[in-house]
Structure formats: C-alpha cells, structure tokens
Short mmCIF file of C-alpha atoms and ligand atoms in Angstrom, two decimals:
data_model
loop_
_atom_site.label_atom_id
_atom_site.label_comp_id
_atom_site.label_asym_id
_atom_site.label_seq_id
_atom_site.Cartn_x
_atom_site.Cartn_y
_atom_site.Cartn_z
CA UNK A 251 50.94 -13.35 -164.46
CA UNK A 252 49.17 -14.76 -161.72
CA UNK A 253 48.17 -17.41 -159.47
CA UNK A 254 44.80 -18.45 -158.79
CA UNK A 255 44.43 -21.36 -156.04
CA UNK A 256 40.75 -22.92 -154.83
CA UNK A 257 40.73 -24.62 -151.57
CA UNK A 258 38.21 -27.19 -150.44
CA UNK A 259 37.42 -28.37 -153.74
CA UNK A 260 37.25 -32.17 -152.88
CA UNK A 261 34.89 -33.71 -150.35
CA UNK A 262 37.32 -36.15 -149.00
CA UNK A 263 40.19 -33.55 -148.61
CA UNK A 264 37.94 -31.31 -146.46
CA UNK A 265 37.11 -34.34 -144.57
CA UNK A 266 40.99 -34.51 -143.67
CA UNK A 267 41.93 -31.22 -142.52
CA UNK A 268 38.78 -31.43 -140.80
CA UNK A 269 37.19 -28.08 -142.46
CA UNK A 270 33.59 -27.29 -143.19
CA UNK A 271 32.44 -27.44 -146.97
CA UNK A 272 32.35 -24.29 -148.52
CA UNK A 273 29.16 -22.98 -149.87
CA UNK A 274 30.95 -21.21 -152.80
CA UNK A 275 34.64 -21.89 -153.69
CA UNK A 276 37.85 -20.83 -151.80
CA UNK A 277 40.07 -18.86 -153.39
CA UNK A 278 43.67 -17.23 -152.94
CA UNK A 279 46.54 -16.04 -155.01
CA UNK A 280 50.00 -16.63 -154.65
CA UNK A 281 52.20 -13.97 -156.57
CA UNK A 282 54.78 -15.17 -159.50
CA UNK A 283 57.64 -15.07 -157.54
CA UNK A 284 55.72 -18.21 -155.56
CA UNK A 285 56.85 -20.40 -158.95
CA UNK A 286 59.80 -22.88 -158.91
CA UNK A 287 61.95 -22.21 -161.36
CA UNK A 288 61.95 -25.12 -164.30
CA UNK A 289 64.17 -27.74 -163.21
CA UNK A 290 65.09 -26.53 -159.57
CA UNK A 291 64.24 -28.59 -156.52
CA UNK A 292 61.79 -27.59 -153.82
CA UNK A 293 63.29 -25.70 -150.83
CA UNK A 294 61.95 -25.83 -147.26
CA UNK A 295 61.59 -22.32 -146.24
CA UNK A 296 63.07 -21.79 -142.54
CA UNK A 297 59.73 -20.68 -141.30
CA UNK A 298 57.96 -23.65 -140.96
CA UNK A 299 58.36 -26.87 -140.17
CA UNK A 300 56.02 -28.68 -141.69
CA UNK A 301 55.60 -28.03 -145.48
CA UNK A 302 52.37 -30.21 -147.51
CA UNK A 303 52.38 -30.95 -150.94
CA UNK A 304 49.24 -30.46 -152.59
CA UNK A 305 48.86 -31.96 -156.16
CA UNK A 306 46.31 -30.53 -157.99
CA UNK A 307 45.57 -29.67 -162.04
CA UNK A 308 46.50 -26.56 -163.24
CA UNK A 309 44.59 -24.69 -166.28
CA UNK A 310 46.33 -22.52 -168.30
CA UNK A 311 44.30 -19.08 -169.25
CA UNK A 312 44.80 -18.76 -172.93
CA UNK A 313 42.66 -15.53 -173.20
CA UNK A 314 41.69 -12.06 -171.52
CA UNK A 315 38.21 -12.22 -169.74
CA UNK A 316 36.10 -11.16 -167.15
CA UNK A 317 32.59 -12.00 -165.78
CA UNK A 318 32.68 -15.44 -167.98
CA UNK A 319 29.72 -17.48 -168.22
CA UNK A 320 30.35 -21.27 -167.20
CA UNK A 321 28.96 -21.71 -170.70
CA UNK A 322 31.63 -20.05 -172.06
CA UNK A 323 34.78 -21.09 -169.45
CA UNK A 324 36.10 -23.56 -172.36
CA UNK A 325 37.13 -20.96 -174.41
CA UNK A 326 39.47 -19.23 -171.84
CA UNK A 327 41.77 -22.40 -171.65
CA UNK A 328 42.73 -25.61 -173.75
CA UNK A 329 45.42 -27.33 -171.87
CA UNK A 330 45.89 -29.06 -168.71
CA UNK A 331 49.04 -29.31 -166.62
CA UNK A 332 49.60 -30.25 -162.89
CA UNK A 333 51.30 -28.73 -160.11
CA UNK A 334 51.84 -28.88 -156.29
CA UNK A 335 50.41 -25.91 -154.11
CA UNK A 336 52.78 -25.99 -151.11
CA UNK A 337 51.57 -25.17 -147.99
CA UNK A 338 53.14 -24.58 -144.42
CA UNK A 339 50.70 -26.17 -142.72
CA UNK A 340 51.70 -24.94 -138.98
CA UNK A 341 52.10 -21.35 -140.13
CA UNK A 342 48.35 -21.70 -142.08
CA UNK A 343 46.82 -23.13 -138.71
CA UNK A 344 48.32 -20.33 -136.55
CA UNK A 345 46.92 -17.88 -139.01
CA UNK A 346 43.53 -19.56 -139.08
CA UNK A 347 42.83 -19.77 -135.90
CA UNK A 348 43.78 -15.70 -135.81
CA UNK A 349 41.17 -14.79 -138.59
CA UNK A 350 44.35 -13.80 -140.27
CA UNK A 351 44.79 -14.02 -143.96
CA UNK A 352 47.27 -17.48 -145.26
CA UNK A 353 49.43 -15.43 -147.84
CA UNK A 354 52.47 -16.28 -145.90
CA UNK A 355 51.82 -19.95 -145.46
CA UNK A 356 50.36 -20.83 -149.25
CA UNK A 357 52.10 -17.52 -151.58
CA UNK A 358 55.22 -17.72 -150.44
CA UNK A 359 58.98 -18.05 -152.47
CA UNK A 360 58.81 -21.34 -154.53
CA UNK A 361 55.37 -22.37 -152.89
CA UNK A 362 53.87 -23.52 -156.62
CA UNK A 363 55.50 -26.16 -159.13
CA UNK A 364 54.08 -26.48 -162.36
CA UNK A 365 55.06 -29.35 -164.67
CA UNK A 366 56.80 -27.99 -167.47
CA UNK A 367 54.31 -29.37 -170.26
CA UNK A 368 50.33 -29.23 -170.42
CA UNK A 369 48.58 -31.44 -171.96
CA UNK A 370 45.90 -30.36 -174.65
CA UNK A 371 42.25 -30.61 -173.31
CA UNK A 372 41.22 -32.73 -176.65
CA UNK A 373 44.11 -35.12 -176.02
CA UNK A 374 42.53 -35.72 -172.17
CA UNK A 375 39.29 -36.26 -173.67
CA UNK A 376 37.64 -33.46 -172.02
CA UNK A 377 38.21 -31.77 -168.29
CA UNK A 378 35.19 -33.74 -166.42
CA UNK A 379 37.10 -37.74 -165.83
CA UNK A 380 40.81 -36.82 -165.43
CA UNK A 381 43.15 -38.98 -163.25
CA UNK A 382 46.15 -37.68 -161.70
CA UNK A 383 48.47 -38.91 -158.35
CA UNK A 384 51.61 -38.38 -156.88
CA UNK A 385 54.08 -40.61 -155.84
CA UNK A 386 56.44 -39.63 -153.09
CA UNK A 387 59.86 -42.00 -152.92
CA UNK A 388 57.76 -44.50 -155.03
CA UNK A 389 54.62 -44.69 -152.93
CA UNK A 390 51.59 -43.19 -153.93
CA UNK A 391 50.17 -40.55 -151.62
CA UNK A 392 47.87 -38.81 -153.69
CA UNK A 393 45.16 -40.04 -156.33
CA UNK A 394 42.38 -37.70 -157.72
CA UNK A 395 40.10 -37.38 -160.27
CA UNK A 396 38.85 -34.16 -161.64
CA UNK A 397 34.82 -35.80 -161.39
CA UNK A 398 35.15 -35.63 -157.56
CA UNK A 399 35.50 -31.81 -157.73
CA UNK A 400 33.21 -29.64 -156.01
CA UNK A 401 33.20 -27.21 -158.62
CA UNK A 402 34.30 -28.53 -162.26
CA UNK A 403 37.07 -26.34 -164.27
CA UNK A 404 34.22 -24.00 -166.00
CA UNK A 405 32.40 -23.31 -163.37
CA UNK A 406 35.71 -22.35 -161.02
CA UNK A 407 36.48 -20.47 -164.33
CA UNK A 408 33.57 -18.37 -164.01
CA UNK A 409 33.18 -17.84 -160.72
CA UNK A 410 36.88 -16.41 -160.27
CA UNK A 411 36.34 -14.19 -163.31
CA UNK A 412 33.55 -12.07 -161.03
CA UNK A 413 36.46 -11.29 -158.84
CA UNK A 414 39.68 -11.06 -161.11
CA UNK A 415 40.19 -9.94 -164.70
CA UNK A 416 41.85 -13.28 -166.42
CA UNK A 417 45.16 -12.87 -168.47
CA UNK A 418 46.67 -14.96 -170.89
CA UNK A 419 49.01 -17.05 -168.75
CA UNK A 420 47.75 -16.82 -165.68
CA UNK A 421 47.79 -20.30 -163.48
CA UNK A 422 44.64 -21.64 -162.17
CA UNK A 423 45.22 -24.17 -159.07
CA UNK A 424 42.30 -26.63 -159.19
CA UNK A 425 42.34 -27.60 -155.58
CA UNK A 426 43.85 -31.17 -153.94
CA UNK A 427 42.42 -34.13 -153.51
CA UNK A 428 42.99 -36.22 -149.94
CA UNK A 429 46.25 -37.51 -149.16
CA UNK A 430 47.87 -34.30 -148.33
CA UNK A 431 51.14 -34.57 -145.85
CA UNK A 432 54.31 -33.36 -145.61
CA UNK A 433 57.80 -32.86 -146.92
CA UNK A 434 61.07 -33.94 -146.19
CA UNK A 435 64.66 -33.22 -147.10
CA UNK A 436 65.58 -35.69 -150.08
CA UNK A 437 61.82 -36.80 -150.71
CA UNK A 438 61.75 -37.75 -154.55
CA UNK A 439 58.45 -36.23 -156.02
CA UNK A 440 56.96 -37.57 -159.09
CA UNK A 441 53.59 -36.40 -160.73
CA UNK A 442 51.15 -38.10 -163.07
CA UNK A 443 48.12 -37.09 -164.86
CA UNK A 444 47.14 -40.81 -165.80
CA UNK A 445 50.52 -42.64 -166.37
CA UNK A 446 52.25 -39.64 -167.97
CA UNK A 447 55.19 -38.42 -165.90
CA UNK A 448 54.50 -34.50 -165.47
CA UNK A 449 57.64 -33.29 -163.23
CA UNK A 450 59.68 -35.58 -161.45
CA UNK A 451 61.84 -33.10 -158.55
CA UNK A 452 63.35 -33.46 -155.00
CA UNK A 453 63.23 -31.57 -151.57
CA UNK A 454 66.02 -30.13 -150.37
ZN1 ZN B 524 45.75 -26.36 -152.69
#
C-alpha cells in the first residue's frame, strides 16, 4: 500500500507556514514503512530537531481506480479515520529553500499514525462538515473541519487518481488544518474526530 499526503489544503494553515496557495493541490507520498506500528509510540528521529504533528483525516481506498471522476470519488472509499503526518520541519525548510524534493523530512520511518479504527462515512453524516482536533498534554492545538478544505475528499480523490493508480488500502492524508507545532519527548497525543477518541499515543 501506499501513502498519499496533500499539502496546503487549508487557507489558514498556509497562512502559518507562510506559503503561497496552491493553484491545484500538493501532493507527496510517504512509503509504508513511514506507518507507526498499532500501539507503538512516536519516535523522534535523530535528524531533526524539530518534528510537527500534523492532524489531518485519512480516507481509506476501498477499490482499484484510476482517472476517477469527482462524480464518482464516493465510490472509491466509505470510511474515515485520522492520522498525524509528521514532519521535520528544519530538514523540510533546508530542502525547500534547495528546490530539493521533502521525502526525507515528511516519508520518513514512523512519519504517519493512523488511528486504528475508521469511522463509516454514513455514520459521519457525509465527508463535507466533519470536526476533528488534537489535544497535546490536554490542550487543544489543533481544530479543523473538513468544510474549510481547499479541495473536498472527491475532488482530492480525483485529482490524485490522474497521477497514481488507487489500490484497495491505500491511505489518503487530507491535509492539516492551522495549529501545527512541534514535538517533545513525553508529549501525550490524543486525537478526535468530534468527541470520539481516535488514538491516544506518546513521544518518546
Ligand atoms: Zn500534512
């Protein structure tokens, strides 16, 4: 399986890390090997020092396709989960300021937590008004809503599916909302899609 992440999906997290708006979405991979394994904490990799969390909702691809129609997009996925896209922030700088690509600050080892369960797109009443936050040693430091993306689920559906031929199982990262910052050792993490507990894990 794979990873599919888009960046710059919400205004206010642009605003943030001070980037221009896209005019069509961003989009990287991270490779499997980027996944936390269920139940394991999150590791700060010796390369950087300043790991971000990034909460975002994650679709699960239920079906093989390629060139999908936004029309269509629904049928490729019925469950929502959510997930953190971590990024080494100083490494990603370095490498945009070079032109260079960000594999080694967004795909690496353990850079993507998924919550264990998904949620069923019928039980969330649809994709287009979903809440979701993090909460990081009991504060909230994230809150989105899937309305304030820049491109909805379908349509980030079928624009990726130009590019890459979509597998059952394959991750789609949704893109962050503002808040963003980083990690430290013993941080308690705790995600939410409304006021259901998704994961709940530590740094280390
Ligand atoms: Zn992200």
């Amino acid at each position: 399986m794979k990873i599919i992440c888009i960046g710059r999906n919400y205004a206010r997290h642009i605003d943030e890390l001070d980037n221009e708006r896209p005019a069509e979405p961003v989009v990287f991979l991270k490779p499997d090997t980027a996944l936390v394994p269920k139940g394991n904490p999150i590791f700060l990799p010796p390369f950087s020092k300043e790991v971000h969390y990034e909460t975002e909702l994650v679709v699960r691809i239920n079906r093989l396709g390629k060139g999908i129609a936004p029309q269509y997009a629904h049928h490729y996925y019925n469950e929502i989960g959510l997930g953190l896209d971590l990024t080494a922030r100083d490494l990603q700088a370095e490498l945009k300021a070079a032109g260079l690509p960000w594999e080694k600050a967004k795909a690496f080892d353990f850079s993507a937590l998924v919550s264990k369960d998904f949620i069923p797109v019928d039980e969330l009443g649809g994709t287009d008004n979903i809440d979701f936050s993090l909460r990081i040693n009991g504060k909230t430091v994230q809150q989105g809503n899937s309305r304030d993306m820049l491109w909805r689920i379908d349509e980030l559906i079928a624009y990726v599916s130009q590019f890459f031929t979509l597998r059952t199982g394959d991750l789609l990262f949704t893109g962050t909302p503002a808040g963003v910052g980083p990690l430290h050792k013993d941080d308690i993490l705790e995600g939410y899609i409304g006021n259901r507990l998704m994961f709940k894990t530590r740094v280390k």
